[in-house]
Amino acid sequence: MTSKNKEKLHVMYVFTENNKVYIRKNRVLSSSNNRTISHEEWFPINFQWEAS
């Protein structure tokens, strides 16, 4: 039997609106009662389409 090394796939979520591109960043927050809270934020990034 052989073991294969599995790698995680890293995914970046993006969307466009009004000729701007946004990337999603998740933040994990922990509260005082040991609960985990996930918070999602979208940030604009510099992106430019080039004609070919």
mmCIF file of C-alpha atoms in Angstrom:
data_model
loop_
_atom_site.group_PDB
_atom_site.id
_atom_site.type_symbol
_atom_site.label_atom_id
_atom_site.label_comp_id
_atom_site.label_asym_id
_atom_site.label_seq_id
_atom_site.Cartn_x
_atom_site.Cartn_y
_atom_site.Cartn_z
ATOM 1 C CA MET A 1 0.000 0.000 0.000
ATOM 2 C CA THR A 2 1.409 3.423 -0.931
ATOM 3 C CA SER A 3 0.571 6.683 0.763
ATOM 4 C CA LYS A 4 0.027 9.804 -1.307
ATOM 5 C CA ASN A 5 0.838 13.256 -0.051
ATOM 6 C CA LYS A 6 -2.340 15.334 -0.274
ATOM 7 C CA GLU A 7 -2.102 19.098 -0.438
ATOM 8 C CA LYS A 8 -4.820 21.558 0.423
ATOM 9 C CA LEU A 9 -6.277 23.648 -2.342
ATOM 10 C CA HIS A 10 -6.040 27.344 -1.496
ATOM 11 C CA VAL A 11 -9.000 29.273 -2.864
ATOM 12 C CA MET A 12 -9.500 33.011 -3.092
ATOM 13 C CA TYR A 13 -13.073 34.219 -3.520
ATOM 14 C CA VAL A 14 -13.550 37.310 -5.688
ATOM 15 C CA PHE A 15 -16.374 39.235 -7.331
ATOM 16 C CA THR A 16 -16.662 42.286 -9.530
ATOM 17 C CA GLU A 17 -18.974 45.255 -9.262
ATOM 18 C CA ASN A 18 -18.843 48.610 -11.091
ATOM 19 C CA ASN A 19 -15.501 47.746 -12.730
ATOM 20 C CA LYS A 20 -13.906 46.956 -9.354
ATOM 21 C CA VAL A 21 -12.646 43.589 -8.150
ATOM 22 C CA TYR A 22 -13.154 42.537 -4.530
ATOM 23 C CA ILE A 23 -11.491 39.727 -2.606
ATOM 24 C CA ARG A 24 -13.009 37.983 0.405
ATOM 25 C CA LYS A 25 -11.115 37.647 3.653
ATOM 26 C CA ASN A 26 -12.468 35.589 6.517
ATOM 27 C CA ARG A 27 -11.583 36.372 10.070
ATOM 28 C CA VAL A 28 -12.114 33.976 12.909
ATOM 29 C CA LEU A 29 -12.967 35.602 16.198
ATOM 30 C CA SER A 30 -13.206 33.825 19.504
ATOM 31 C CA SER A 31 -15.603 34.955 22.156
ATOM 32 C CA SER A 32 -15.309 34.771 25.921
ATOM 33 C CA ASN A 33 -17.424 31.607 26.150
ATOM 34 C CA ASN A 34 -15.108 29.544 23.873
ATOM 35 C CA ARG A 35 -17.277 29.907 20.790
ATOM 36 C CA THR A 36 -15.764 30.620 17.390
ATOM 37 C CA ILE A 37 -17.289 33.363 15.255
ATOM 38 C CA SER A 38 -16.435 33.663 11.585
ATOM 39 C CA HIS A 39 -16.573 37.147 10.088
ATOM 40 C CA GLU A 40 -16.473 37.807 6.341
ATOM 41 C CA GLU A 41 -15.164 41.039 4.785
ATOM 42 C CA TRP A 42 -14.713 42.097 1.158
ATOM 43 C CA PHE A 43 -11.811 44.332 0.147
ATOM 44 C CA PRO A 44 -11.206 46.053 -3.212
ATOM 45 C CA ILE A 45 -7.986 45.075 -4.962
ATOM 46 C CA ASN A 46 -6.018 46.635 -7.783
ATOM 47 C CA PHE A 47 -6.824 44.715 -10.925
ATOM 48 C CA GLN A 48 -6.646 45.706 -14.568
ATOM 49 C CA TRP A 49 -7.781 43.855 -17.672
ATOM 50 C CA GLU A 50 -5.327 44.018 -20.552
ATOM 51 C CA ALA A 51 -6.453 43.715 -24.139
ATOM 52 C CA SER A 52 -4.696 40.979 -26.073
#
